[in-house]
Tab-separated table of C-alpha atoms and ligand atoms in Angstrom:
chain	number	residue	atom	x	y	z
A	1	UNK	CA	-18.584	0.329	21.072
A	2	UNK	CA	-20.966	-2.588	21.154
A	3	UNK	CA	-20.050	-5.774	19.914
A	4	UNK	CA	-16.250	-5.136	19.915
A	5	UNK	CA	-14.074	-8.396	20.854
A	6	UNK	CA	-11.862	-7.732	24.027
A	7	UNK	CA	-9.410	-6.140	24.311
A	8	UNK	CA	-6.005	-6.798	22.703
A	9	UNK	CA	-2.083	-5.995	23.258
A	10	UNK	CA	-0.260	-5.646	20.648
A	11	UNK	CA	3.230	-3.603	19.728
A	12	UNK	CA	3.326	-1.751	16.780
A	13	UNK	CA	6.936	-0.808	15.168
A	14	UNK	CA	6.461	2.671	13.928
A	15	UNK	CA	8.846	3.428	11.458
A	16	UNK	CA	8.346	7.563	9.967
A	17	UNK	CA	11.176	7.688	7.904
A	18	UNK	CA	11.932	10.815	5.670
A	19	UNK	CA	10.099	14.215	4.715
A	20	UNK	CA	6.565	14.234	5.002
A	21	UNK	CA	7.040	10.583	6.696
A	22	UNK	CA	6.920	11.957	9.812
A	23	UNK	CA	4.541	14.090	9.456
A	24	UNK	CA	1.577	12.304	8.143
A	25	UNK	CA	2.603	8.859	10.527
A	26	UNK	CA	2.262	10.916	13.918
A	27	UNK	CA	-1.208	11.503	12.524
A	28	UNK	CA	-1.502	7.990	12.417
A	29	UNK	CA	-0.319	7.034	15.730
A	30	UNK	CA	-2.855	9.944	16.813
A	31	UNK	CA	-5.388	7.595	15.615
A	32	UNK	CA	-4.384	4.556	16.606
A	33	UNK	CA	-3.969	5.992	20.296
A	34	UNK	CA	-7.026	7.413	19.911
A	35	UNK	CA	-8.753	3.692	19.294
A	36	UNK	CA	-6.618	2.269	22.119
A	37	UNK	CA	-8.221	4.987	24.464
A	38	UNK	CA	-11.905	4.788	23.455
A	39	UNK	CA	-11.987	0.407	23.550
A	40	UNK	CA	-9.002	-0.430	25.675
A	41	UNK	CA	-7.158	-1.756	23.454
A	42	UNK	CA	-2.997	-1.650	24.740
A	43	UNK	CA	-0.885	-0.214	21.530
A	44	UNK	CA	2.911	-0.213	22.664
A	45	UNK	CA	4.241	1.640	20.017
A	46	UNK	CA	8.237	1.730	18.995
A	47	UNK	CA	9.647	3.995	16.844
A	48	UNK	CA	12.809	3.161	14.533
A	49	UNK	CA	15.200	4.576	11.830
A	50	UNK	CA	14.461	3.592	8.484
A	51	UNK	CA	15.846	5.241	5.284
A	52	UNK	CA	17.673	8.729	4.903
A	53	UNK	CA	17.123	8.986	9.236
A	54	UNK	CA	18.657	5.956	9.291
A	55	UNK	CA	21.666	6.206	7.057
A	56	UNK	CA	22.489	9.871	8.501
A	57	UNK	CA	22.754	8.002	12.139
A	58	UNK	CA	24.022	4.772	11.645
A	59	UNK	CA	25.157	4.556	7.600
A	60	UNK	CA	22.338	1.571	6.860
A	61	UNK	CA	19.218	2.431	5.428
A	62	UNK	CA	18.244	-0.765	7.341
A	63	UNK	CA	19.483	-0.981	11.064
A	64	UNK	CA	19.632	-4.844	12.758
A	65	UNK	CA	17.938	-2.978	15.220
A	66	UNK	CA	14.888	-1.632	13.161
A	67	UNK	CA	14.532	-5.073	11.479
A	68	UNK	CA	14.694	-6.350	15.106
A	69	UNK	CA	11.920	-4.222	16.320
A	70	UNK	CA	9.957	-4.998	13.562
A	71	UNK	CA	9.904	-8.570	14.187
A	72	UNK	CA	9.225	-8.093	17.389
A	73	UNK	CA	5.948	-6.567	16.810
A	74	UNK	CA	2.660	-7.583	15.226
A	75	UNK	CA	2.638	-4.875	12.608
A	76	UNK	CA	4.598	-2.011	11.392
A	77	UNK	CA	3.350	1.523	10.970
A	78	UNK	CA	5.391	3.029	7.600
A	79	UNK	CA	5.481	6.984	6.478
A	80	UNK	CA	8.027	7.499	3.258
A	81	UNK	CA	11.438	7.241	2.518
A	82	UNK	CA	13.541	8.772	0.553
A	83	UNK	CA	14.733	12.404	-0.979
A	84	UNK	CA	17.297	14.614	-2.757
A	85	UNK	CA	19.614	14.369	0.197
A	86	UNK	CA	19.989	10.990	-0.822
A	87	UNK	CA	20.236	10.862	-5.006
A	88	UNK	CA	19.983	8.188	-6.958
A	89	UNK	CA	23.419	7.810	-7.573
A	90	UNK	CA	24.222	7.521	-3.873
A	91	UNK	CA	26.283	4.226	-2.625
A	92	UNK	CA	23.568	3.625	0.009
A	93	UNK	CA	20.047	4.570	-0.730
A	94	UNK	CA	17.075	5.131	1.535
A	95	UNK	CA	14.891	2.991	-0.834
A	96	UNK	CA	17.401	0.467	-0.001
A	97	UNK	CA	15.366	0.421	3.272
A	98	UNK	CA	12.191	-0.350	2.337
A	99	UNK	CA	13.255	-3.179	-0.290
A	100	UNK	CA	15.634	-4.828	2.445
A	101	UNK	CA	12.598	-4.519	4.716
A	102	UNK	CA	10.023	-5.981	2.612
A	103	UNK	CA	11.981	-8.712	1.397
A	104	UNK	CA	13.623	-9.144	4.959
A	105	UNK	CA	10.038	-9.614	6.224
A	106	UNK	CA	8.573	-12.038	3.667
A	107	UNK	CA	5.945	-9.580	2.810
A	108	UNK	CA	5.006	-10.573	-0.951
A	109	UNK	CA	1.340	-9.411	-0.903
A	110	UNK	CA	0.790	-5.505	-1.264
A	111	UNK	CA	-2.700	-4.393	-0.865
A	112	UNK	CA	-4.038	-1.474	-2.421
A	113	UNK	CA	-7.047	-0.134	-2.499
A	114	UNK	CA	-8.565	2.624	-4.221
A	115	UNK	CA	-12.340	4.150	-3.623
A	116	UNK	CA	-13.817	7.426	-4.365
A	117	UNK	CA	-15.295	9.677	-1.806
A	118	UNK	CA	-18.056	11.428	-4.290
A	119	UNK	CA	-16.819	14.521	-1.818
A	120	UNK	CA	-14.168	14.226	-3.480
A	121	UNK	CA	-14.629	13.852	-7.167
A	122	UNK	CA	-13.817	17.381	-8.163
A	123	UNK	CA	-10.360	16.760	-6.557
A	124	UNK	CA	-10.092	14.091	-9.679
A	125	UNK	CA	-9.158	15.395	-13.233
A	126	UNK	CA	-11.281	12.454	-14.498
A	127	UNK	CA	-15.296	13.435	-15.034
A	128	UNK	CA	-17.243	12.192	-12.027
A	129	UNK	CA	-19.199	9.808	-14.125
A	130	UNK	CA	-16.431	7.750	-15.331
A	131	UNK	CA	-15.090	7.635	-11.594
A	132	UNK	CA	-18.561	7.083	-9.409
A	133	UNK	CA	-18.372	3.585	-7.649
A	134	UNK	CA	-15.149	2.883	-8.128
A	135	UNK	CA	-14.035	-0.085	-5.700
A	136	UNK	CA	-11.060	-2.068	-6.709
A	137	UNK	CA	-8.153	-3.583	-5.160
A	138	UNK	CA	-4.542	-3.692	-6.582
A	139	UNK	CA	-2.506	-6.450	-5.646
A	140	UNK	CA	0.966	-6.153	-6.407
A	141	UNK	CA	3.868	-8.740	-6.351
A	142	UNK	CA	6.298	-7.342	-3.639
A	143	UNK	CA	8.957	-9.269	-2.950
A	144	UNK	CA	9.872	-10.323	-6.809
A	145	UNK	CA	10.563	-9.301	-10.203
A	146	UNK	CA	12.919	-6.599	-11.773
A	147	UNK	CA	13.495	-4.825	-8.282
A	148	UNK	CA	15.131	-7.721	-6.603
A	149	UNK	CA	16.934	-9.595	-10.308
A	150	UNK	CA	21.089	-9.362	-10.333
A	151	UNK	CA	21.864	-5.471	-11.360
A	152	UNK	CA	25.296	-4.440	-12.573
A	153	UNK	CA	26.834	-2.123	-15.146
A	154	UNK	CA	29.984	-3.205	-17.301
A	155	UNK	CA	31.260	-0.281	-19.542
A	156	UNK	CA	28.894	1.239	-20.924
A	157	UNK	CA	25.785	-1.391	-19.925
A	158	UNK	CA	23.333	-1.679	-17.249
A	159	UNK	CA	21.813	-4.661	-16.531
A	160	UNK	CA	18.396	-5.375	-14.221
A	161	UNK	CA	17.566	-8.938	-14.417
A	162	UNK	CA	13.573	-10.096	-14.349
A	163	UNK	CA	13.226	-13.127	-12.906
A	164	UNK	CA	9.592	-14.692	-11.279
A	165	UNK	CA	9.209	-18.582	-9.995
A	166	UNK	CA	6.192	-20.655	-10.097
A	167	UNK	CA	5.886	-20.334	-6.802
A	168	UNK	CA	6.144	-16.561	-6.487
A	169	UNK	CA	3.796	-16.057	-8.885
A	170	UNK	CA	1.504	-18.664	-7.125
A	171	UNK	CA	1.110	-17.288	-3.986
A	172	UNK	CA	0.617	-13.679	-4.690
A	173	UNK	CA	-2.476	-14.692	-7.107
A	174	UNK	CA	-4.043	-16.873	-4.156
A	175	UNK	CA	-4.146	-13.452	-1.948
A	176	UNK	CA	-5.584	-12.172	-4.947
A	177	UNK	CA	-8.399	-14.802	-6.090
A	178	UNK	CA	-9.110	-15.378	-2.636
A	179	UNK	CA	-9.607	-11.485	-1.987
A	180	UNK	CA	-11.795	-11.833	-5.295
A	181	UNK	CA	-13.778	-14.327	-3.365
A	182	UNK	CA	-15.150	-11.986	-1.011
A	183	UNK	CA	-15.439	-9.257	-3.500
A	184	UNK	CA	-17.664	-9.206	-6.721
A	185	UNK	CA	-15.609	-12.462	-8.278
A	186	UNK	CA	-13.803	-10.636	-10.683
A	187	UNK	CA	-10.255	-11.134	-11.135
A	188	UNK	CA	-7.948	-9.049	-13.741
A	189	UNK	CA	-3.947	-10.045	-13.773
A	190	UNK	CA	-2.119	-7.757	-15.774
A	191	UNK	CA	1.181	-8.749	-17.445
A	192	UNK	CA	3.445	-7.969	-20.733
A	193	UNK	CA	3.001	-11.594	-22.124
A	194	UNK	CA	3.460	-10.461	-25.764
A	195	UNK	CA	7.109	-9.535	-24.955
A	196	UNK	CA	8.099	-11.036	-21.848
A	197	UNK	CA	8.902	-14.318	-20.840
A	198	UNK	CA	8.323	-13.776	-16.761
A	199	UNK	CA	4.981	-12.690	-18.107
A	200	UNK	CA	3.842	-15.653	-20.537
A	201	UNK	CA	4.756	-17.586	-16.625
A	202	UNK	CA	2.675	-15.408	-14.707
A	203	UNK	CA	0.128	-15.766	-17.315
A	204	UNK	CA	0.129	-19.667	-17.574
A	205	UNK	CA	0.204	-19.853	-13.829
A	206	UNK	CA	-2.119	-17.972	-13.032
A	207	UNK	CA	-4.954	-19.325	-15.149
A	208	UNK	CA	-3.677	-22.240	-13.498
A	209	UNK	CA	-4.364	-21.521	-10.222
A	210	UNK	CA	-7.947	-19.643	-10.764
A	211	UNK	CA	-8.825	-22.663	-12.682
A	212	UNK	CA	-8.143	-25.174	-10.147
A	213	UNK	CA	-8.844	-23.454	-6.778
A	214	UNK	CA	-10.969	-20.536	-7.774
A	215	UNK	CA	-13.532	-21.893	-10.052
A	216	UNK	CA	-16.245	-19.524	-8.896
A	217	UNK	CA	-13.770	-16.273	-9.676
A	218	UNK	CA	-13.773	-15.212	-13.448
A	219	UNK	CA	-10.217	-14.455	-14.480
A	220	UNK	CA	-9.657	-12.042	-17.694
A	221	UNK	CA	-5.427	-10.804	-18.548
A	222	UNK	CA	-4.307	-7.847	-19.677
A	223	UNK	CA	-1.604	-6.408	-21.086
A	224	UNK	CA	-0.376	-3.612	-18.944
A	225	UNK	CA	-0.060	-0.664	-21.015
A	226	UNK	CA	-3.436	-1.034	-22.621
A	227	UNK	CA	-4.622	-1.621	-18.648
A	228	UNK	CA	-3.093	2.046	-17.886
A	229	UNK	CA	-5.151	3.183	-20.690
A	230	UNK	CA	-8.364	1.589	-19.284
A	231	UNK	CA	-7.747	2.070	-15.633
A	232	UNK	CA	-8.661	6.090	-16.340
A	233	UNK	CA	-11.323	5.481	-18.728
A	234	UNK	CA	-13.296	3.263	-16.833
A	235	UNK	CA	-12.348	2.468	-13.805
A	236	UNK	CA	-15.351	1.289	-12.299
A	237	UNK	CA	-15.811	-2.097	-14.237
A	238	UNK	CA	-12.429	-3.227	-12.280
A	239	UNK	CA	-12.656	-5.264	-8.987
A	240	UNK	CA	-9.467	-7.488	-7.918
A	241	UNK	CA	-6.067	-6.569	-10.211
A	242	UNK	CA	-3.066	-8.558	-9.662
A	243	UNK	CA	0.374	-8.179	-10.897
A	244	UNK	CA	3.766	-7.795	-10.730
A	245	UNK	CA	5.933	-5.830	-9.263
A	246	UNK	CA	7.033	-3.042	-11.107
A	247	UNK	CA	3.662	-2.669	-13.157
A	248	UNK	CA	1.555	-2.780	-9.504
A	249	UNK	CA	4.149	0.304	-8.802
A	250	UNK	CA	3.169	2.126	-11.633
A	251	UNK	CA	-0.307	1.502	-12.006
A	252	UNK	CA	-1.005	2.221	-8.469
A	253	UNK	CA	0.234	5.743	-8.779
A	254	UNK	CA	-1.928	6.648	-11.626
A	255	UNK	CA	-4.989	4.899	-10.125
A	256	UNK	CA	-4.750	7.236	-7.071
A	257	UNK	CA	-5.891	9.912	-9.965
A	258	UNK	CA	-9.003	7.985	-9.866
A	259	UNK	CA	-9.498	8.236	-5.980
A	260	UNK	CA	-8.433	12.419	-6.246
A	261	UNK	CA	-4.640	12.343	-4.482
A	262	UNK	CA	-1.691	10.060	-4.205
A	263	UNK	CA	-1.904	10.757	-0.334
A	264	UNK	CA	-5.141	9.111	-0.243
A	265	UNK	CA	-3.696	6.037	-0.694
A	266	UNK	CA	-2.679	3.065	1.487
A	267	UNK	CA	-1.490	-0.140	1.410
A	268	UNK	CA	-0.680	-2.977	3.285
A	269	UNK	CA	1.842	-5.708	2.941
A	270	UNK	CA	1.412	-8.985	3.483
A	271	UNK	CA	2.823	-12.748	3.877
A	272	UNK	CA	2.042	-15.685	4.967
A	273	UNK	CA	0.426	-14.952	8.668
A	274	UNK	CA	-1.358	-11.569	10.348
A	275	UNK	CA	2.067	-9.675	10.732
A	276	UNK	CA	2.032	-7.062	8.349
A	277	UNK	CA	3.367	-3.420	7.170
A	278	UNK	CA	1.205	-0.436	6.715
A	279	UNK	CA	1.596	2.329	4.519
A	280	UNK	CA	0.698	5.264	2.181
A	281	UNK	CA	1.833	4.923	-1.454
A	282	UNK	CA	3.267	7.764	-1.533
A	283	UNK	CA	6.576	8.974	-0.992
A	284	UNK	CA	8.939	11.321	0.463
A	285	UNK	CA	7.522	14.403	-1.253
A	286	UNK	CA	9.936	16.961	-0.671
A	287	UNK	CA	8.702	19.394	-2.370
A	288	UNK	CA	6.036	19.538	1.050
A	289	UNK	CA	8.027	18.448	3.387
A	290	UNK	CA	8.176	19.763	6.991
A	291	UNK	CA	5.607	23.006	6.145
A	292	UNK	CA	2.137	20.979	7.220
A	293	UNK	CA	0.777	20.353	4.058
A	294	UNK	CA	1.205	16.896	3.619
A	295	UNK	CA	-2.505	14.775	3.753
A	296	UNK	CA	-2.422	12.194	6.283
A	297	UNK	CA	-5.304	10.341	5.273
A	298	UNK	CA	-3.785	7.983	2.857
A	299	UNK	CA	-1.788	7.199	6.041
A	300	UNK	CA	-4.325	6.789	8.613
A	301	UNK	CA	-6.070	4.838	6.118
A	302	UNK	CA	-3.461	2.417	5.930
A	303	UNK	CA	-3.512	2.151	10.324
A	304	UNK	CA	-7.128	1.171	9.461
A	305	UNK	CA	-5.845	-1.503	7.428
A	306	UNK	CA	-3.188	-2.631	10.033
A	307	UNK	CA	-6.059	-3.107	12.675
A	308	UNK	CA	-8.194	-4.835	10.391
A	309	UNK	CA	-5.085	-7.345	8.616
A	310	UNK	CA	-3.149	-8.030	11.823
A	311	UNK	CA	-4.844	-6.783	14.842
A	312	UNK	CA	-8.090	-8.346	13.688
A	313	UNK	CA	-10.089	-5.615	14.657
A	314	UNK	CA	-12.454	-5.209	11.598
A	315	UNK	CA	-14.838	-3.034	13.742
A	316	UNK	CA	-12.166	-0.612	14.657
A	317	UNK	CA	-10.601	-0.528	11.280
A	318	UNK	CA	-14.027	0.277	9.594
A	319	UNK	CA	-14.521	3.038	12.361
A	320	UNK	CA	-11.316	4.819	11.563
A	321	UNK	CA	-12.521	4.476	7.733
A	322	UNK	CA	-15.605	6.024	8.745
A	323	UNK	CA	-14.100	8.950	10.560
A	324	UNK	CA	-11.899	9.565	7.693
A	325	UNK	CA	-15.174	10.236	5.330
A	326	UNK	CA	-16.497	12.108	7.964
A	327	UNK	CA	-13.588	14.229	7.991
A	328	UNK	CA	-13.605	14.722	4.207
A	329	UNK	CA	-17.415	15.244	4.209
A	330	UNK	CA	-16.905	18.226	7.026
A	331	UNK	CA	-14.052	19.877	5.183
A	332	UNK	CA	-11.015	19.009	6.178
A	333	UNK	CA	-9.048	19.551	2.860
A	334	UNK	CA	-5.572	19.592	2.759
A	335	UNK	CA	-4.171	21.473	-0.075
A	336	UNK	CA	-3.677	18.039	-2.589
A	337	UNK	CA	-7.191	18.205	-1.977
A	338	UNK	CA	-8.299	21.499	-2.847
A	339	UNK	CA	-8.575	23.059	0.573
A	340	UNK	CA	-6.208	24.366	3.254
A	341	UNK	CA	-6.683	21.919	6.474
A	342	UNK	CA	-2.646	21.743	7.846
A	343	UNK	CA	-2.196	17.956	8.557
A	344	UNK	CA	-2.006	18.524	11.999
A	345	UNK	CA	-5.760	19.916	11.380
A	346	UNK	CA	-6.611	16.858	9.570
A	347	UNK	CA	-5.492	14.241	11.936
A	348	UNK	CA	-7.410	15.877	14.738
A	349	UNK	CA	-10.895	15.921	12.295
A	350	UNK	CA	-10.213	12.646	11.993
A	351	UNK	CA	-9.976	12.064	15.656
A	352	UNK	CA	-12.807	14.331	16.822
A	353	UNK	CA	-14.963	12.232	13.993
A	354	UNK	CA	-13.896	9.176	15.744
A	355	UNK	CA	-14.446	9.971	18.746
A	356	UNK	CA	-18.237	10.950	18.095
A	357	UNK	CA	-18.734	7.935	16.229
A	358	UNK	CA	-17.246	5.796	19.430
A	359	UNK	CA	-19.523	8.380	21.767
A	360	UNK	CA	-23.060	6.805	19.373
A	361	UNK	CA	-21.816	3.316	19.020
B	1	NAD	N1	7.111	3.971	0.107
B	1	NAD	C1	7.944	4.988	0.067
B	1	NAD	O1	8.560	5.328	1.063
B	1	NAD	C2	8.124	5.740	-1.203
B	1	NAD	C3	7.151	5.700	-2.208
B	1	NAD	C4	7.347	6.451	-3.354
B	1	NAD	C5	8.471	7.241	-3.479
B	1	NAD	N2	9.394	7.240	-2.476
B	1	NAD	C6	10.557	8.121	-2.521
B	1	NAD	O2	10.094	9.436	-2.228
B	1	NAD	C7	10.946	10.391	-2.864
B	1	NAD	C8	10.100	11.383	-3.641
B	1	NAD	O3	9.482	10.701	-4.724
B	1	NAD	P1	8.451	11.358	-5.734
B	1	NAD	O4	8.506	12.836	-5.597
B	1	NAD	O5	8.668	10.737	-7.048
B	1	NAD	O6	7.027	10.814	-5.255
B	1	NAD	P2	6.097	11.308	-4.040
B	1	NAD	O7	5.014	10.318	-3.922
B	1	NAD	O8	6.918	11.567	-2.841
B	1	NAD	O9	5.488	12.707	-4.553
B	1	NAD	C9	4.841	12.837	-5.811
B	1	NAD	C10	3.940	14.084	-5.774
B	1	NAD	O10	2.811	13.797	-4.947
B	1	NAD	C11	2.737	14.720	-3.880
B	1	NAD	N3	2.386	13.996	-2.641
B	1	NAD	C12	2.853	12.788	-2.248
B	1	NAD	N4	2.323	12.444	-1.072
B	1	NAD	C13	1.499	13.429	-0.707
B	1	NAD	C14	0.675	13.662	0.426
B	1	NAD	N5	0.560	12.777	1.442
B	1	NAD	N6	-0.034	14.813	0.483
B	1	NAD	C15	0.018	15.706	-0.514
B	1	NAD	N7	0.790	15.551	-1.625
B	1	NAD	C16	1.521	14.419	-1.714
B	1	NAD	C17	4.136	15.324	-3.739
B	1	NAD	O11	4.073	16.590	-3.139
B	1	NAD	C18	4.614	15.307	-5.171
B	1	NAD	O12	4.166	16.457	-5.844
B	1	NAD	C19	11.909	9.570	-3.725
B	1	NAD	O13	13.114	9.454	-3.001
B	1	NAD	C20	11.247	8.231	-3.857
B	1	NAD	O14	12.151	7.167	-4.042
B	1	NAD	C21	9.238	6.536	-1.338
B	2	IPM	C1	10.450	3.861	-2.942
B	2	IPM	C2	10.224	2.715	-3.880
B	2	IPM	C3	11.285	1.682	-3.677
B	2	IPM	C4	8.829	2.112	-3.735
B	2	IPM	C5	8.600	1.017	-4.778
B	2	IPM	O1	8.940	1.198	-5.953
B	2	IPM	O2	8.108	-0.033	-4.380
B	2	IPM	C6	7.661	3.095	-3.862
B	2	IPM	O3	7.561	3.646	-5.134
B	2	IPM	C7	6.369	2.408	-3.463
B	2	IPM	O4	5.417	2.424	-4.251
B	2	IPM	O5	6.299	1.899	-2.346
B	3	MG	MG1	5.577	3.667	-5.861
């Protein structure tokens, strides 16, 4: 690999968590050893509980000691949470976890991105037309909002308070605009401001904010149900989106219809500095779990974006992007994908693809 910067220690908390967790993060840590090998680079890798794993050995679905580990490392590796084991009704909850974790860790910046493989646009129920080109980038509140308001029933009431700051709102859209930047300019914050007051705030603030420190980004709002609507009908005239937390939940889901499967997906999550947490958008899925269907790639995508965000290894992140494609392009299809690669099978194509690309470089 020509041109690579020397090489770099770093420890990587690796948390797999429940169902297809697991499975599709050891693909990920295939990867990432896989890197290590072929530039040097010194990965210690720790695993922790997190979750359902975590509340059948210790009754937290956050151990001190996972949140310890974390912040111990320069990045966390994250599969899924979550499943019927553990209902909604529960008194502790797996998803308890990952809320604790993300808020625990200052991580208000979630990154995700969706593209389209043209190998893969029959995997897509939209036409390939509408969905050719497609390159945009969710960005998605994390640490705010409904999720984290006061909850509480009384009698027959349930309450979930909304509640954003200023500065909340602030800071998320200056990962956004400044993402923009580098992008095609184009910035798209999607809210509910004809009902909700947190929304008229994030509106006001962040015109603000594009106005005064981004003047070169164009900023247009949109109301989020009629930006569900467009996200599927054309998809490809959207670059940066930011928005809260909830709606970046919701619209990232159905966006991943765009890119062909939800476990194409990844994300990142971000604060301040290069620490970070990496992970598929997905969940759980239990109705896969532990029979080797699950695709990894949404997973190893997201190790990709853990090398790039806090590793700073952009050349090794956009390798392991690469060898994902190349993967795809040779066939390896798990069944959300029309084929019938096992995710074992697809984490190897993945690092046979790398490989060969580190073999030319
Ligand atoms: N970040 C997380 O850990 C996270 C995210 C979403 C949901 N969850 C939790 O996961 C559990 C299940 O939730 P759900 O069923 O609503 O959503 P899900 O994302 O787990 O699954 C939705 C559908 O997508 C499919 N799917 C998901 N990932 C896939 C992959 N990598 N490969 C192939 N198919 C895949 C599933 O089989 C299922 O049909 C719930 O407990 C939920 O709270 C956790
Ligand atoms: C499991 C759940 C708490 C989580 C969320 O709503 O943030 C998930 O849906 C996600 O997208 O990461
Ligand atoms: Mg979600």
């Amino acid at each position: 690999m020509s041109g690579a910067p020397a090489p770099v220690k770093a420890r990587i908390a690796v948390l797999a968590g429940d169902g297809i967790g697991p499975e599709v993060t050891e693909q990920a840590v295939r990867v990432l050893e896989a890197v290590a090998a072929a530039r040097g680079h010194v990965f210690t890798l720790e695993d922790a509980l997190v979750g359902g794993a975590a509340i059948d050995a210790t009754g937290s679905a956050l151990p001190e000691e996972t949140l310890a580990a974390c912040r111990r490392s320069d990045a966390v590796l994250f599969g899924a949470i979550g499943g019927p084991k553990w209902g909604p009704s529960a008194k502790v909850r797996p998803e308890q976890g990952l809320l604790a974790l993300r808020k625990g860790l200052g991580l208000f910046a979630n990154l995700r991105p969706v593209t389209v493989n043209p190998r893969l646009a029959g995997a897509s129920p939209l036409k390939a037309e509408v969905i050719a080109g497609v390159d945009l980038l969710v960005v998605r509140e994390l640490t705010g909002g409904i999720y984290f308001g006061e909850k509480r029933r009384e009698g027959a009431s349930a309450f979930d308070a909304c509640t954003y700051t200023e500065d909340e709102v602030a800071r998320v859209v200056r990962v956004a605009a400044r993402l923009a930047r580098g992008r095609r300019r184009k910035l798209t914050s999607v809210d509910k401001a004809n009902v909700l007051e947190t929304s008229r705030l994030w509106r006001d603030v962040a015109t603000r904010v594009v106005k005064e420190e981004f003047p070169e980004v164009v900023l247009d709002h949109h109301l989020v149900d009629s930006c569900a609507m467009q996200l599927v009908r054309r998809p490809a005239d959207f670059d940066v989106v930011v928005t809260e937390n909830m709606f970046g939940d919701i619209l990232t889901d159905e966006a991943s219809v765009i890119a062909g499967s939800i476990g194409l997906l990844p994300s990142a999550s971000l604060g301040e500095g290069t620490f970070g947490l990496y992970e598929p958008i997905h969940g759980s899925a239990p109705d896969i779990a532990g029979r080797g269907l699950a695709d990894p790639y949404g997973t190893i995508a997201s190790a990709a974006m853990l090398l790039r965000h806090s590793l700073g290894l952009e050349r090794e992140a956009a390798l392991v992007e690469q060898a994902v494609a190349r993967a795809v392009d040779g066939g390896a299809l798990t069944a959300d994908l029309g084929g019938s690669t096992s995710t074992e099978a697809a984490g190897t194509a993945v690092v046979q693809a790398l490989e060969s690309l580190v073999a030319v470089a």
